[in-house]
CSV table of C-alpha atoms in Angstrom, one decimal:
chain,number,residue,atom,x,y,z
A,24,MET,CA,-15.3,-6.9,-5.1
A,25,ASP,CA,-13.3,-4.5,-2.7
A,26,ARG,CA,-9.8,-6.2,-1.8
A,27,VAL,CA,-9.6,-7.4,1.7
A,28,ILE,CA,-6.2,-9.0,2.1
A,29,PHE,CA,-4.0,-7.0,4.6
A,30,ARG,CA,-7.0,-4.5,5.2
A,31,TYR,CA,-8.8,-3.9,8.1
A,32,PHE,CA,-12.2,-5.5,7.8
A,33,PRO,CA,-14.5,-3.8,10.4
A,34,GLY,CA,-16.6,-6.0,12.4
A,35,ASP,CA,-17.9,-7.3,15.8
A,36,SER,CA,-16.7,-10.8,16.2
A,37,LEU,CA,-15.0,-12.3,18.9
A,38,ILE,CA,-11.7,-12.1,17.1
A,39,HIS,CA,-12.2,-8.5,16.3
A,40,ARG,CA,-12.9,-7.8,20.1
A,41,PHE,CA,-10.0,-9.5,21.7
A,42,ASP,CA,-7.4,-7.2,23.4
A,43,PRO,CA,-4.6,-6.5,21.1
A,44,ARG,CA,-2.3,-6.7,24.1
A,45,ILE,CA,-3.1,-10.3,24.1
A,46,LYS,CA,-3.7,-10.7,20.3
A,47,LEU,CA,-0.3,-9.5,19.3
A,48,PRO,CA,1.7,-11.9,21.3
A,49,GLY,CA,-0.8,-14.5,20.3
A,50,CYS,CA,-0.1,-14.1,16.8
A,51,ALA,CA,3.6,-14.4,17.4
A,52,LEU,CA,3.1,-17.6,19.4
A,53,PHE,CA,1.1,-18.9,16.5
A,54,CYS,CA,3.6,-18.2,14.0
A,55,TYR,CA,6.1,-20.0,16.1
A,56,ALA,CA,3.8,-23.1,16.2
A,57,ALA,CA,3.2,-22.8,12.6
A,58,LEU,CA,7.1,-23.0,11.9
A,59,GLN,CA,7.4,-26.2,13.8
A,60,PRO,CA,8.3,-29.1,11.5
A,61,GLY,CA,6.1,-31.9,10.3
A,62,PRO,CA,2.9,-32.2,8.3
A,63,ARG,CA,0.6,-32.9,11.2
A,64,ASN,CA,1.6,-29.5,13.0
A,65,LEU,CA,1.1,-27.8,9.7
A,66,ALA,CA,-2.4,-29.2,9.5
A,67,ILE,CA,-3.3,-28.3,13.1
A,68,THR,CA,-2.1,-24.8,12.7
A,69,ALA,CA,-4.0,-24.4,9.5
A,70,GLY,CA,-7.3,-25.7,10.9
A,71,ALA,CA,-6.8,-23.4,13.9
A,72,LEU,CA,-6.3,-20.5,11.4
A,73,LEU,CA,-9.3,-21.4,9.2
A,74,ALA,CA,-11.5,-21.5,12.3
A,75,ALA,CA,-10.3,-18.1,13.3
A,76,PHE,CA,-11.1,-16.7,9.9
A,77,LEU,CA,-14.6,-18.4,10.0
A,78,PHE,CA,-15.2,-16.7,13.3
A,79,ALA,CA,-14.1,-13.3,12.2
A,80,ARG,CA,-16.4,-13.6,9.2
A,81,ILE,CA,-13.7,-12.6,6.8
A,82,PRO,CA,-15.2,-13.4,3.1
A,83,LEU,CA,-12.9,-16.5,2.3
A,84,LYS,CA,-13.6,-16.4,-1.2
A,85,THR,CA,-12.3,-12.8,-1.7
A,86,LEU,CA,-9.4,-13.6,0.6
A,87,LEU,CA,-8.4,-16.4,-1.5
A,88,ILE,CA,-8.6,-14.5,-4.7
A,89,ASP,CA,-6.5,-11.8,-3.0
A,90,PHE,CA,-4.2,-14.3,-1.8
A,91,LEU,CA,-3.3,-15.7,-5.3
A,92,ARG,CA,-0.9,-12.6,-5.5
A,93,PHE,CA,1.4,-14.5,-3.2
A,94,VAL,CA,1.5,-17.6,-5.4
A,95,PRO,CA,4.5,-16.5,-7.3
A,96,LEU,CA,6.5,-16.0,-4.1
A,97,LEU,CA,5.5,-19.2,-2.5
A,98,THR,CA,6.2,-21.0,-5.8
A,99,ALA,CA,9.8,-19.3,-5.7
A,100,LEU,CA,10.1,-20.7,-2.1
A,101,PHE,CA,8.9,-24.1,-3.0
A,102,LEU,CA,11.5,-24.2,-5.9
A,103,ALA,CA,14.2,-23.0,-3.9
A,104,VAL,CA,13.8,-25.7,-1.2
A,105,PHE,CA,12.9,-28.2,-3.7
A,106,PHE,CA,16.2,-27.8,-5.5
A,107,SER,CA,18.3,-27.4,-2.4
A,108,SER,CA,16.9,-30.1,-0.2
A,109,ASP,CA,19.0,-33.3,0.0
A,110,ASP,CA,17.1,-35.4,2.6
A,111,GLY,CA,14.8,-38.0,1.2
A,112,GLY,CA,12.2,-36.7,-1.4
A,113,PRO,CA,12.4,-33.0,-2.0
A,114,LEU,CA,8.6,-32.7,-2.6
A,115,VAL,CA,7.3,-32.8,0.9
A,116,PRO,CA,9.8,-30.6,2.6
A,117,ALA,CA,9.4,-28.1,-0.3
A,118,ALA,CA,5.5,-28.1,0.1
A,119,LEU,CA,5.7,-27.9,3.7
A,120,ALA,CA,8.0,-24.8,3.5
A,121,ALA,CA,5.6,-23.2,1.2
A,122,GLY,CA,2.7,-24.2,3.4
A,123,ARG,CA,4.5,-22.6,6.5
A,124,PHE,CA,5.2,-19.6,4.8
A,125,ALA,CA,1.5,-19.1,3.5
A,126,LEU,CA,0.3,-19.8,7.0
A,127,LEU,CA,2.5,-17.0,8.3
A,128,ILE,CA,1.3,-14.5,5.8
A,129,LEU,CA,-2.3,-15.5,6.6
A,130,ALA,CA,-1.9,-15.1,10.4
A,131,GLY,CA,-0.3,-11.7,9.9
A,132,ASN,CA,-3.2,-10.9,7.6
A,133,LEU,CA,-5.9,-12.1,10.1
A,134,LEU,CA,-4.3,-9.8,12.8
A,135,ILE,CA,-4.5,-6.7,10.5
A,136,GLN,CA,-8.0,-7.6,9.2
A,137,THR,CA,-9.4,-7.9,12.8
A,138,THR,CA,-7.5,-5.3,14.5
A,139,ALA,CA,-7.8,-1.6,14.0
A,140,LEU,CA,-4.7,0.5,13.5
A,141,SER,CA,-5.4,2.5,16.7
A,142,ARG,CA,-5.7,-0.6,18.8
A,143,ILE,CA,-2.4,-1.9,17.4
A,144,SER,CA,-0.7,1.4,18.2
A,145,ALA,CA,-2.3,1.5,21.7
A,146,ALA,CA,-1.0,-2.2,22.5
A,147,VAL,CA,2.6,-1.3,21.1
A,148,ARG,CA,2.6,1.7,23.3
A,149,TRP,CA,1.6,-0.3,26.2
A,150,PHE,CA,4.2,-2.8,25.8
A,151,LEU,CA,6.6,0.0,25.3
A,152,THR,CA,5.6,1.6,28.8
A,153,PRO,CA,9.1,1.2,30.3
A,154,LEU,CA,10.3,3.4,27.5
A,155,PRO,CA,10.2,7.2,27.7
A,156,ARG,CA,6.5,8.3,27.0
A,157,ARG,CA,7.5,10.2,23.8
A,158,LEU,CA,9.7,7.4,22.5
A,159,ALA,CA,7.0,4.8,23.0
A,160,GLY,CA,4.3,7.0,21.6
A,161,ARG,CA,6.5,7.6,18.5
A,162,LEU,CA,7.3,3.9,18.2
A,163,GLY,CA,3.5,3.1,18.5
A,164,THR,CA,2.4,5.3,15.7
A,165,MET,CA,5.4,4.2,13.5
A,166,ILE,CA,4.5,0.6,13.7
A,167,GLY,CA,0.8,1.2,13.5
A,168,LEU,CA,1.2,3.3,10.4
A,169,SER,CA,3.6,0.6,8.8
A,170,VAL,CA,0.9,-1.7,9.1
A,171,GLY,CA,-1.5,0.9,7.5
A,172,LEU,CA,0.6,1.7,4.7
A,173,ILE,CA,0.6,-2.0,3.4
A,174,PRO,CA,-2.8,-1.5,1.8
A,175,LEU,CA,-1.8,1.9,0.4
A,176,PHE,CA,1.3,0.4,-1.2
A,177,PHE,CA,-0.9,-2.5,-2.7
A,178,GLN,CA,-3.1,0.2,-4.2
A,179,GLU,CA,-0.5,2.2,-5.7
A,180,LEU,CA,1.1,-1.1,-7.0
A,181,GLU,CA,-2.2,-1.9,-8.8
A,182,GLU,CA,-2.7,1.5,-10.2
A,183,SER,CA,0.8,1.5,-11.5
A,184,ARG,CA,0.4,-2.0,-13.0
A,185,ASP,CA,-2.7,-1.2,-14.8
A,186,ALA,CA,-1.3,2.1,-16.2
A,187,LEU,CA,1.5,0.2,-17.7
A,188,LYS,CA,-1.0,-2.5,-19.1
A,189,ALA,CA,-3.0,0.3,-20.5
A,190,ARG,CA,0.1,1.5,-22.5
A,191,GLY,CA,0.7,-2.2,-23.7
A,192,LEU,CA,3.5,-3.2,-21.5
A,193,ARG,CA,2.9,-6.6,-19.7
A,194,ALA,CA,5.0,-8.5,-17.2
A,195,ARG,CA,4.9,-11.7,-19.1
A,196,LYS,CA,6.2,-10.4,-22.5
A,197,GLN,CA,8.9,-8.0,-21.0
A,198,PRO,CA,9.5,-8.9,-17.3
A,199,LEU,CA,12.7,-6.8,-16.9
A,200,ARG,CA,11.5,-3.8,-18.7
A,201,TRP,CA,8.1,-4.2,-17.1
A,202,ALA,CA,9.8,-4.1,-13.5
A,203,VAL,CA,12.0,-1.1,-14.3
A,204,LYS,CA,9.0,0.9,-15.6
A,205,LEU,CA,6.8,-0.2,-12.7
A,206,LEU,CA,9.4,0.7,-10.0
A,207,THR,CA,10.1,4.2,-10.8
A,208,PRO,CA,6.6,5.7,-10.7
A,209,LEU,CA,5.6,3.3,-7.9
A,210,LEU,CA,8.1,4.7,-5.7
A,211,ALA,CA,7.5,8.1,-6.5
A,212,ARG,CA,3.6,7.8,-6.0
A,213,VAL,CA,4.2,6.1,-2.6
A,214,PHE,CA,6.6,8.6,-1.4
A,215,LEU,CA,4.2,11.4,-2.7
A,216,ARG,CA,1.3,9.8,-0.8
A,217,THR,CA,3.3,9.2,2.4
A,218,GLU,CA,4.5,13.0,2.3
A,219,GLU,CA,0.9,14.1,1.9
A,220,MET,CA,-0.2,11.7,4.6
A,221,ALA,CA,2.6,13.3,7.2
A,222,GLU,CA,1.4,16.6,6.1
A,223,ALA,CA,-2.2,15.9,6.9
A,224,MET,CA,-1.2,14.4,10.3
A,225,GLU,CA,0.9,17.5,11.2
A,226,GLY,CA,-2.2,19.5,10.0
A,227,ARG,CA,-4.2,17.7,12.5
A,228,CYS,CA,-1.7,18.5,15.4
A,229,TYR,CA,0.2,15.3,15.3
A,230,SER,CA,2.1,14.8,18.8
A,231,ASP,CA,4.2,11.8,19.9
A,232,GLU,CA,2.3,12.1,23.3
A,233,ARG,CA,-1.0,11.4,22.3
A,234,SER,CA,-4.1,10.1,24.4
A,235,SER,CA,-4.2,6.4,23.9
A,236,LEU,CA,-7.3,4.3,23.1
A,237,PRO,CA,-8.5,2.7,26.4
A,238,LEU,CA,-8.0,-1.1,26.4
A,239,LYS,CA,-9.4,-3.5,28.7
A,240,ALA,CA,-8.6,-7.1,28.9
A,241,GLN,CA,-11.6,-9.4,30.1
A,242,GLY,CA,-11.9,-13.0,31.0
A,243,ILE,CA,-12.4,-14.0,27.4
A,244,ASP,CA,-9.2,-12.4,26.3
A,245,TRP,CA,-7.2,-14.4,28.9
A,246,LEU,CA,-9.0,-17.4,27.5
A,247,PHE,CA,-7.8,-16.8,24.1
A,248,GLY,CA,-4.4,-16.3,25.4
A,249,LEU,CA,-4.5,-19.6,27.0
A,250,ALA,CA,-5.8,-21.5,24.1
A,251,VAL,CA,-2.9,-20.3,22.0
A,252,ILE,CA,-0.5,-21.1,24.5
A,253,LEU,CA,-2.0,-24.6,24.9
A,254,LEU,CA,-1.9,-25.0,21.0
A,255,VAL,CA,1.7,-24.1,20.8
A,256,LEU,CA,2.6,-26.6,23.7
A,257,ALA,CA,0.7,-29.4,22.2
A,258,ILE,CA,2.6,-28.8,18.9
A,259,CYS,CA,5.9,-28.5,20.4
A,260,GLN,CA,5.6,-31.5,22.5
A,261,THR,CA,5.0,-33.8,19.5
B,19,MET,CA,-12.3,40.7,15.0
B,20,LYS,CA,-9.0,39.6,13.4
B,21,ILE,CA,-8.3,35.8,13.7
B,22,ILE,CA,-5.5,35.6,11.1
B,23,GLU,CA,-3.2,38.2,9.9
B,24,THR,CA,-0.3,37.7,7.7
B,25,GLN,CA,2.3,40.4,7.6
B,26,GLY,CA,4.5,40.6,4.5
B,27,LEU,CA,4.7,37.0,4.3
B,28,GLY,CA,7.2,35.5,1.8
B,29,HIS,CA,8.2,31.8,1.0
B,30,ARG,CA,11.0,30.8,-1.1
B,31,PHE,CA,11.4,27.1,-2.2
B,32,PRO,CA,15.0,25.6,-2.0
B,33,ASP,CA,15.4,25.7,-5.8
B,34,GLY,CA,14.8,29.6,-5.6
B,35,THR,CA,11.1,29.8,-6.7
B,36,LEU,CA,9.4,32.6,-4.9
B,37,ALA,CA,6.0,31.1,-4.0
B,38,LEU,CA,4.8,34.0,-1.9
B,39,ASN,CA,5.9,37.7,-2.2
B,40,GLY,CA,5.1,39.8,0.9
B,41,VAL,CA,1.4,38.6,1.4
B,42,ASN,CA,-0.6,40.8,3.6
B,43,LEU,CA,-4.0,39.4,4.4
B,44,VAL,CA,-6.3,39.8,7.3
B,45,VAL,CA,-9.1,37.2,8.0
B,46,GLU,CA,-12.0,38.5,10.3
B,47,LYS,CA,-14.1,36.2,12.4
B,48,GLY,CA,-17.4,34.9,10.7
B,49,GLU,CA,-16.2,35.8,7.1
B,50,PHE,CA,-16.7,33.6,4.1
B,51,THR,CA,-13.7,34.2,1.9
B,52,ILE,CA,-12.9,32.8,-1.4
B,53,LEU,CA,-9.2,32.6,-2.5
B,54,ALA,CA,-8.8,32.3,-6.0
B,55,GLY,CA,-6.0,32.3,-8.8
B,56,ARG,CA,-4.0,30.4,-11.4
B,57,ASN,CA,-2.3,27.3,-10.6
B,58,GLY,CA,1.1,28.1,-9.2
B,59,SER,CA,-0.2,31.4,-7.8
B,60,GLY,CA,0.6,30.5,-4.3
B,61,LYS,CA,-2.8,29.5,-2.9
B,62,THR,CA,-1.9,26.3,-1.4
B,63,VAL,CA,1.5,27.6,-0.1
B,64,LEU,CA,-0.4,30.5,1.8
B,65,MET,CA,-2.8,27.9,3.1
B,66,LYS,CA,-0.1,25.8,4.5
B,67,HIS,CA,1.4,28.9,6.1
B,68,LEU,CA,-1.7,29.7,8.0
B,69,LYS,CA,-1.6,26.3,9.7
B,70,GLY,CA,2.2,26.7,10.6
B,71,LEU,CA,3.1,23.6,8.2
B,72,LEU,CA,5.8,25.9,6.5
B,73,THR,CA,8.3,28.2,7.9
B,74,PRO,CA,8.2,31.7,6.4
B,75,SER,CA,11.1,32.9,4.6
B,76,SER,CA,10.1,36.4,5.4
B,77,GLY,CA,7.3,38.0,7.4
B,78,ARG,CA,5.1,36.3,9.9
B,79,VAL,CA,1.5,34.8,10.5
B,80,LEU,CA,-0.3,35.9,13.5
B,81,ILE,CA,-3.0,34.1,15.0
B,82,HIS,CA,-5.2,36.1,17.4
B,83,GLY,CA,-2.3,38.5,17.4
B,84,ALA,CA,0.4,35.9,18.4
B,85,ASP,CA,3.0,34.8,16.3
B,86,LEU,CA,2.3,31.3,14.9
B,87,ARG,CA,5.9,30.1,15.1
B,88,HIS,CA,5.9,30.5,18.9
B,89,LEU,CA,2.9,28.4,19.4
B,90,PRO,CA,3.6,24.7,20.0
B,91,PRO,CA,1.9,22.3,17.6
B,92,GLU,CA,-0.9,21.1,19.9
B,93,TYR,CA,-2.1,24.9,20.4
B,94,ARG,CA,-2.3,25.4,16.5
B,95,THR,CA,-5.8,24.5,16.4
B,96,THR,CA,-7.5,27.8,15.6
B,97,VAL,CA,-7.0,27.1,11.9
B,98,GLY,CA,-8.4,23.8,10.6
B,99,LEU,CA,-6.9,22.6,7.2
B,100,VAL,CA,-8.7,20.5,4.6
B,101,PHE,CA,-6.4,19.4,2.0
B,102,GLN,CA,-7.4,18.9,-1.5
B,103,ASN,CA,-6.8,15.0,-1.8
B,104,PRO,CA,-9.1,13.4,0.9
B,105,ASP,CA,-7.6,10.0,0.3
B,106,SER,CA,-3.9,11.1,1.7
B,107,GLN,CA,-5.5,12.6,4.7
B,108,PHE,CA,-7.0,9.4,6.2
B,109,VAL,CA,-5.0,7.8,8.8
B,110,GLY,CA,-7.8,5.7,10.4
B,111,GLN,CA,-9.0,2.4,9.2
B,112,THR,CA,-12.7,3.5,9.9
B,113,VAL,CA,-14.5,6.8,9.7
B,114,MET,CA,-14.8,6.8,13.7
B,115,GLU,CA,-11.1,5.8,14.1
B,116,ASP,CA,-10.0,8.6,11.7
B,117,LEU,CA,-11.9,11.2,13.6
B,118,ARG,CA,-10.2,10.3,16.9
B,119,PHE,CA,-6.9,11.0,15.6
B,120,GLY,CA,-6.9,14.9,15.9
B,121,PRO,CA,-8.6,14.7,19.6
B,122,GLU,CA,-6.0,12.2,20.7
B,123,ASN,CA,-3.1,14.3,19.4
B,124,LEU,CA,-4.5,17.1,21.7
B,125,ARG,CA,-4.2,14.6,24.6
B,126,LEU,CA,-7.9,15.1,25.5
B,127,PRO,CA,-9.6,12.8,28.0
B,128,GLU,CA,-11.7,9.8,26.5
B,129,GLU,CA,-15.1,11.5,27.2
B,130,GLU,CA,-14.0,14.9,25.2
B,131,ILE,CA,-12.7,12.8,22.3
B,132,GLN,CA,-16.1,10.7,22.3
B,133,ARG,CA,-18.1,14.2,22.4
B,134,ARG,CA,-16.0,15.6,19.7
B,135,VAL,CA,-16.1,12.7,17.3
B,136,GLN,CA,-20.0,12.4,17.8
B,137,ARG,CA,-20.3,16.1,17.1
B,138,ALA,CA,-18.3,16.0,13.9
B,139,LEU,CA,-20.3,13.0,12.7
B,140,ASP,CA,-23.6,14.7,13.3
B,141,ILE,CA,-22.5,17.9,11.7
B,142,THR,CA,-21.3,16.2,8.6
B,143,SER,CA,-24.0,13.6,8.6
B,144,LEU,CA,-21.7,10.7,8.8
B,145,ARG,CA,-23.2,8.9,11.8
B,146,ASP,CA,-24.4,6.0,9.7
B,147,LYS,CA,-20.9,5.6,8.2
B,148,ALA,CA,-19.1,5.5,11.4
B,149,ASP,CA,-17.9,2.0,11.0
B,150,ARG,CA,-17.1,2.2,7.3
B,151,ARG,CA,-13.5,2.2,5.9
B,152,PRO,CA,-12.8,5.7,4.6
B,153,HIS,CA,-11.6,4.7,1.3
B,154,THR,CA,-14.9,3.0,0.4
B,155,LEU,CA,-16.9,6.1,1.0
B,156,SER,CA,-18.1,8.1,-2.2
B,157,GLY,CA,-16.3,11.3,-3.3
B,158,GLY,CA,-18.5,13.7,-1.6
B,159,GLU,CA,-18.5,11.6,1.7
B,160,LYS,CA,-14.7,11.5,1.7
B,161,ARG,CA,-14.7,15.3,1.5
B,162,ARG,CA,-17.0,15.5,4.3
B,163,LEU,CA,-14.9,13.2,6.4
B,164,ALA,CA,-11.9,15.0,5.7
B,165,VAL,CA,-13.7,18.1,7.1
B,166,ALA,CA,-15.0,16.1,10.0
B,167,GLY,CA,-11.7,15.0,10.9
B,168,VAL,CA,-10.6,18.8,11.0
B,169,LEU,CA,-13.8,19.8,12.9
B,170,ALA,CA,-12.9,17.3,15.7
B,171,LEU,CA,-10.1,19.9,16.4
B,172,ASP,CA,-12.7,22.4,17.2
B,173,PRO,CA,-11.1,25.2,14.9
B,174,GLU,CA,-12.6,28.6,14.5
B,175,VAL,CA,-11.3,29.0,10.9
B,176,LEU,CA,-11.8,26.2,8.2
B,177,VAL,CA,-9.3,26.4,5.2
B,178,LEU,CA,-10.5,24.4,2.5
B,179,ASP,CA,-8.3,23.4,-0.6
B,180,GLU,CA,-10.2,22.8,-3.7
B,181,PRO,CA,-13.2,21.1,-2.0
B,182,PHE,CA,-15.0,20.6,-5.3
B,183,SER,CA,-12.4,19.0,-7.3
B,184,GLY,CA,-13.3,15.8,-8.9
B,185,LEU,CA,-16.8,15.8,-7.7
B,186,ASP,CA,-20.0,15.3,-9.6
B,187,LEU,CA,-23.0,17.6,-9.4
B,188,GLU,CA,-24.4,15.8,-6.4
B,189,GLY,CA,-21.0,15.5,-4.6
B,190,THR,CA,-20.4,19.2,-5.2
B,191,LYS,CA,-23.9,20.0,-3.8
B,192,ASP,CA,-23.4,17.7,-0.9
B,193,VAL,CA,-20.1,19.3,0.1
B,194,LEU,CA,-21.3,23.0,-0.6
B,195,ARG,CA,-24.3,22.5,1.6
B,196,GLY,CA,-22.0,21.0,4.3
B,197,ILE,CA,-19.7,24.2,4.0
B,198,LEU,CA,-22.6,26.6,4.3
B,199,ALA,CA,-24.0,24.8,7.2
B,200,LEU,CA,-20.5,25.2,8.9
B,201,HIS,CA,-20.7,28.8,8.1
B,202,ASP,CA,-24.0,29.2,9.7
B,203,LEU,CA,-22.7,27.4,12.8
B,204,GLY,CA,-20.3,30.3,13.3
B,205,HIS,CA,-17.3,28.9,11.5
B,206,THR,CA,-15.0,31.3,9.6
B,207,ILE,CA,-14.4,29.9,6.0
B,208,LEU,CA,-11.4,30.4,3.7
B,209,LEU,CA,-12.2,28.4,0.7
B,210,ILE,CA,-9.5,28.0,-2.1
B,211,THR,CA,-10.9,27.3,-5.4
B,212,HIS,CA,-10.6,28.2,-9.1
B,213,GLU,CA,-14.4,27.0,-9.6
B,214,VAL,CA,-15.6,30.1,-8.2
B,215,GLU,CA,-18.9,29.9,-10.2
B,216,LYS,CA,-19.9,27.0,-7.9
B,217,VAL,CA,-19.9,29.1,-4.6
B,218,LEU,CA,-19.3,32.6,-5.2
B,219,ALA,CA,-22.7,33.8,-4.4
B,220,HIS,CA,-22.3,32.6,-1.0
B,221,ALA,CA,-19.2,34.4,-0.2
B,222,GLY,CA,-18.5,38.0,1.3
B,223,ARG,CA,-15.2,38.4,0.0
B,224,LEU,CA,-13.0,37.4,-3.0
B,225,VAL,CA,-9.3,37.5,-2.8
B,226,ILE,CA,-7.4,36.8,-5.9
B,227,MET,CA,-3.8,35.8,-6.0
B,228,GLU,CA,-1.1,35.9,-8.8
B,229,HIS,CA,2.6,35.3,-8.7
B,230,GLY,CA,2.7,34.8,-4.9
B,231,ARG,CA,0.9,38.2,-4.3
B,232,VAL,CA,-2.7,39.3,-3.4
B,233,VAL,CA,-3.7,41.3,-6.4
B,234,ALA,CA,-7.4,42.0,-5.5
B,235,ASP,CA,-9.2,41.8,-2.5
B,236,ASP,CA,-12.8,43.1,-2.4
B,237,HIS,CA,-16.7,41.9,-2.2
B,238,PRO,CA,-17.2,39.5,-5.3
B,239,SER,CA,-19.6,41.7,-7.1
B,240,ALA,CA,-16.7,44.4,-7.4
B,241,LEU,CA,-14.4,41.8,-8.9
B,242,LEU,CA,-16.7,40.2,-11.6
B,243,GLN,CA,-15.1,42.4,-14.3
B,244,THR,CA,-11.4,42.0,-12.9
B,245,ALA,CA,-11.6,38.2,-12.1
B,246,PRO,CA,-11.0,36.8,-15.6
B,247,ARG,CA,-8.0,38.8,-16.3
B,248,PHE,CA,-6.3,36.6,-13.4
B,249,GLY,CA,-7.4,33.3,-15.1
B,250,ILE,CA,-10.6,32.9,-13.0
B,251,HIS,CA,-13.6,31.7,-15.2
B,252,ILE,CA,-16.7,34.1,-14.7
B,253,PRO,CA,-19.6,32.9,-16.8
B,254,LYS,CA,-20.7,35.5,-19.4
B,255,LYS,CA,-23.9,37.4,-18.5
B,256,ALA,CA,-24.0,35.6,-15.0
B,257,ASP,CA,-25.4,37.4,-12.0
B,258,LEU,CA,-23.6,37.0,-8.8
B,259,SER,CA,-26.6,35.5,-7.3
B,260,ASP,CA,-26.5,32.6,-10.0
B,261,MET,CA,-23.0,31.6,-9.1
B,262,THR,CA,-23.9,28.6,-6.9
B,263,TRP,CA,-24.6,25.0,-7.5
B,264,ILE,CA,-27.4,24.9,-4.9
B,265,GLU,CA,-30.9,25.9,-6.3
């Protein structure tokens, strides 16, 4: 099945249609809520995020499989907190830290999965309206493209990894050699792809001052924003 | 009527390699031209110059008589460039979003952007794929999307770099039909390929490059004997009318 994590997943759900000018700060506020201490807060934010994924009709099984690639990172975080914690039993804080980090990854992923790049760029440009138009346009495109390049990076990573595997070099057997051999072609390929993309953009008359996708906030968008604010307030007051 | 003209066009890379060496080429309105030659003969570099993506080391490129260097990027829409690797050209996360990219760069009003996007979808028969992610399309569909993205800029001349590379029979036929349809609609076509046997029957002109120079420029029928000398495969005993993958 096609990978879904950190990739736009076209759809027409409510989550997809929310105005990105409310969705972006909403996501930031949600992340703030997810970082608040305590297992109860973690459970509430995890529940809210799961509901959002279900609303957005993201295939959870595929997402879960894709998410497994973050397990080494989460394990490293867990172990780091586990061995550095000195208050009470270190198991709970370590698990909470890993859980919070997982939530941050998933919240960012949900934003990317349900918001087209052009809408993110348009929202960023809107937030940067006080800046000169050309600078705002450039920053909007840069942020949008950075988000868009994440799946490109993963794709190149997978191809480079498979190429190494096909030639008998596996991470488990020779991790250091594997990492060195992976990094060089990976970076070369990513730079080549980005250069080709830049050339193609120029070929399509790229300009910093572009027409922006029209955005329109409706009642439901404000309700969404209000719901996130209430969630954050509820969590912060406990 | 001349649309593109290169006058003594030269390009030298920073490492000293001479990629183009005094290229003089005129592209007339409505032509279907094939540009062929060995790898490294300078075809792709020439193509990039026609769009103004490179700065000539010598000579100049004229578009409708005006020096391309003096035109701001947003006015360089006469020539539409379709690169060889379609995957690197997609900047939108859906087909529709990708098609909007060009017109948005031209700062067109929303109604005009919509009109151009719909027209490009219709011409390339991608309307039913509008909400798909570009990377999930088939090889032929990706090529058509790359063409559609350029068509949304409303160019007069379409320059296509190796549009058949990596495509199977059906994909090649699909793309070739699309190119012929665009020519029928009045677009001038400049097609860069070394697989001339797939398309030569439809072309009115064959230009051959070697070592950064144009070494032959004539009707394809006049160059059938000469072309193999420059590394271009011409099937033995083949008639010019057989050189197409469309029955």
